[in-house]
Amino acid sequence: VMQGLNRVLRRVLMALMAVTMFTQCRVAESSVAMRDVSIDGWTEPVTVSYNNTDPTPLRDLNVTLHINRHFTASDIALEITTLTPDSLRYTESITLPVEAEWPSNNTMAIDVELPYRRDVHFSHEGEYNIILRPLQNLQGVEAAGINFQTKR
């Protein structure tokens, strides 16, 4: 009887510890904005929007691609333009390394996250538009966008 009680208590304590650890962790809120691109190859710009309702927290931005087995690039060159609610425009050209890890041979498409900017401060409330323009024809990309991760 004592062994059975000890097993039950051990499981209860493990569950309580897991809940406590989870509530202590700071989980980033995430908002992904993506747009489909041409199945024949990504050559045209896509625009994604982010509605900023809280100008205080910092955010991490990741370029997110939904790719299929035809994607073979080891890096991608993009022109990224950000349009802010107060009409400012910032454009930069970047090259991001891509490491596609396929969970199995049967997996036909995956999402890859490419770190783009860390600790970004969107200082104004309103809509931010980000334009992603590939600087080369990218085969195997089905959708492209940005993952906005709010730090708390």
CSV table of C-alpha atoms in Angstrom, one decimal:
chain,number,residue,atom,x,y,z
A,1,VAL,CA,0.0,0.0,0.0
A,2,MET,CA,2.8,2.4,0.8
A,3,GLN,CA,4.6,1.8,-2.5
A,4,GLY,CA,1.4,2.5,-4.4
A,5,LEU,CA,0.9,5.7,-2.3
A,6,ASN,CA,4.5,6.7,-3.0
A,7,ARG,CA,4.0,6.2,-6.8
A,8,VAL,CA,0.9,8.4,-6.7
A,9,LEU,CA,2.5,11.1,-4.6
A,10,ARG,CA,5.6,11.1,-6.9
A,11,ARG,CA,3.4,11.6,-10.0
A,12,VAL,CA,1.4,14.4,-8.3
A,13,LEU,CA,4.6,16.1,-7.2
A,14,MET,CA,6.1,15.8,-10.8
A,15,ALA,CA,2.9,17.3,-12.3
A,16,LEU,CA,3.0,20.2,-9.8
A,17,MET,CA,6.7,20.8,-10.6
A,18,ALA,CA,5.9,20.8,-14.3
A,19,VAL,CA,3.1,23.3,-13.8
A,20,THR,CA,5.2,25.5,-11.6
A,21,MET,CA,8.1,25.5,-14.1
A,22,PHE,CA,5.7,26.3,-17.0
A,23,THR,CA,4.1,29.2,-15.2
A,24,GLN,CA,7.6,30.6,-14.3
A,25,CYS,CA,8.8,30.5,-18.0
A,26,ARG,CA,8.3,33.6,-20.0
A,27,VAL,CA,6.5,32.5,-23.2
A,28,ALA,CA,6.8,34.7,-26.2
A,29,GLU,CA,3.5,35.6,-27.9
A,30,SER,CA,3.7,34.9,-31.6
A,31,SER,CA,1.8,36.3,-34.6
A,32,VAL,CA,2.6,34.9,-38.0
A,33,ALA,CA,1.6,36.7,-41.1
A,34,MET,CA,2.1,34.8,-44.4
A,35,ARG,CA,1.1,35.1,-48.0
A,36,ASP,CA,1.0,32.4,-50.7
A,37,VAL,CA,3.5,32.8,-53.6
A,38,SER,CA,3.5,31.4,-57.1
A,39,ILE,CA,4.0,27.7,-57.3
A,40,ASP,CA,6.2,28.2,-60.4
A,41,GLY,CA,8.8,30.1,-58.3
A,42,TRP,CA,8.8,33.0,-55.9
A,43,THR,CA,9.8,36.1,-57.8
A,44,GLU,CA,7.2,38.7,-56.9
A,45,PRO,CA,7.1,40.7,-53.7
A,46,VAL,CA,4.7,39.8,-50.9
A,47,THR,CA,3.3,42.2,-48.3
A,48,VAL,CA,2.4,41.1,-44.8
A,49,SER,CA,0.8,43.4,-42.2
A,50,TYR,CA,1.1,43.6,-38.4
A,51,ASN,CA,-1.3,45.6,-36.3
A,52,ASN,CA,0.6,47.0,-33.3
A,53,THR,CA,-1.7,47.7,-30.4
A,54,ASP,CA,1.0,47.9,-27.7
A,55,PRO,CA,4.2,50.0,-28.5
A,56,THR,CA,6.0,49.0,-25.3
A,57,PRO,CA,7.3,45.4,-25.7
A,58,LEU,CA,10.2,44.3,-27.8
A,59,ARG,CA,9.7,41.8,-30.6
A,60,ASP,CA,11.8,39.3,-32.5
A,61,LEU,CA,11.1,39.0,-36.2
A,62,ASN,CA,11.7,35.8,-38.2
A,63,VAL,CA,11.3,35.4,-41.9
A,64,THR,CA,9.0,32.3,-42.2
A,65,LEU,CA,8.9,30.2,-45.4
A,66,HIS,CA,6.6,27.3,-46.2
A,67,ILE,CA,8.7,25.1,-48.5
A,68,ASN,CA,8.3,21.9,-50.3
A,69,ARG,CA,10.8,19.3,-51.6
A,70,HIS,CA,11.7,21.4,-54.6
A,71,PHE,CA,13.4,23.9,-52.4
A,72,THR,CA,17.2,23.4,-52.5
A,73,ALA,CA,18.7,26.8,-51.7
A,74,SER,CA,21.2,27.0,-48.8
A,75,ASP,CA,20.5,30.7,-48.4
A,76,ILE,CA,18.1,33.3,-49.7
A,77,ALA,CA,18.7,37.0,-50.7
A,78,LEU,CA,15.8,39.3,-49.9
A,79,GLU,CA,15.0,43.0,-50.1
A,80,ILE,CA,12.9,43.8,-47.0
A,81,THR,CA,11.0,47.1,-46.8
A,82,THR,CA,9.2,48.1,-43.6
A,83,LEU,CA,6.5,50.8,-43.8
A,84,THR,CA,5.5,52.3,-40.4
A,85,PRO,CA,2.2,53.8,-39.3
A,86,ASP,CA,3.8,57.3,-39.4
A,87,SER,CA,4.8,56.8,-43.1
A,88,LEU,CA,8.4,56.1,-42.6
A,89,ARG,CA,10.1,53.6,-45.0
A,90,TYR,CA,13.2,51.4,-44.4
A,91,THR,CA,14.6,49.1,-47.0
A,92,GLU,CA,17.5,46.7,-46.7
A,93,SER,CA,18.9,43.8,-48.7
A,94,ILE,CA,19.9,40.8,-46.7
A,95,THR,CA,21.0,37.2,-47.2
A,96,LEU,CA,19.7,34.6,-44.8
A,97,PRO,CA,21.1,31.0,-44.4
A,98,VAL,CA,18.4,28.3,-44.7
A,99,GLU,CA,18.6,24.9,-43.0
A,100,ALA,CA,15.7,22.8,-43.9
A,101,GLU,CA,15.3,19.8,-41.6
A,102,TRP,CA,12.8,17.3,-43.0
A,103,PRO,CA,11.3,15.1,-40.2
A,104,SER,CA,10.9,12.1,-42.5
A,105,ASN,CA,11.1,11.1,-46.2
A,106,ASN,CA,7.3,11.2,-46.4
A,107,THR,CA,7.1,14.9,-45.3
A,108,MET,CA,6.2,16.9,-48.4
A,109,ALA,CA,6.3,20.5,-46.9
A,110,ILE,CA,7.7,22.2,-43.8
A,111,ASP,CA,7.9,25.7,-42.3
A,112,VAL,CA,11.4,27.1,-41.7
A,113,GLU,CA,12.1,30.1,-39.5
A,114,LEU,CA,15.0,32.4,-40.4
A,115,PRO,CA,16.1,34.8,-37.7
A,116,TYR,CA,15.9,38.3,-39.2
A,117,ARG,CA,15.8,41.0,-36.4
A,118,ARG,CA,16.0,40.8,-32.6
A,119,ASP,CA,14.6,43.2,-30.0
A,120,VAL,CA,12.7,45.3,-32.5
A,121,HIS,CA,10.7,48.2,-31.0
A,122,PHE,CA,7.5,49.2,-32.9
A,123,SER,CA,7.2,52.6,-31.3
A,124,HIS,CA,3.8,53.5,-32.8
A,125,GLU,CA,0.4,52.0,-32.6
A,126,GLY,CA,-1.1,51.0,-36.0
A,127,GLU,CA,-0.4,48.9,-39.0
A,128,TYR,CA,3.2,48.0,-40.0
A,129,ASN,CA,3.6,46.6,-43.5
A,130,ILE,CA,6.6,44.5,-44.4
A,131,ILE,CA,7.4,43.8,-48.1
A,132,LEU,CA,9.5,40.7,-48.8
A,133,ARG,CA,11.0,40.7,-52.3
A,134,PRO,CA,13.3,37.8,-53.3
A,135,LEU,CA,16.4,38.9,-55.2
A,136,GLN,CA,16.5,35.6,-57.1
A,137,ASN,CA,13.9,33.1,-58.3
A,138,LEU,CA,13.2,30.7,-55.4
A,139,GLN,CA,11.8,27.3,-56.4
A,140,GLY,CA,9.9,25.3,-53.8
A,141,VAL,CA,8.6,28.2,-51.7
A,142,GLU,CA,4.8,28.0,-51.3
A,143,ALA,CA,4.3,30.9,-48.8
A,144,ALA,CA,6.4,33.6,-47.2
A,145,GLY,CA,6.0,35.9,-44.3
A,146,ILE,CA,7.1,37.1,-40.9
A,147,ASN,CA,6.7,35.7,-37.4
A,148,PHE,CA,6.4,38.5,-34.9
A,149,GLN,CA,7.3,37.2,-31.5
A,150,THR,CA,6.5,39.6,-28.7
A,151,LYS,CA,8.8,39.4,-25.6
A,152,ARG,CA,7.1,39.7,-22.2
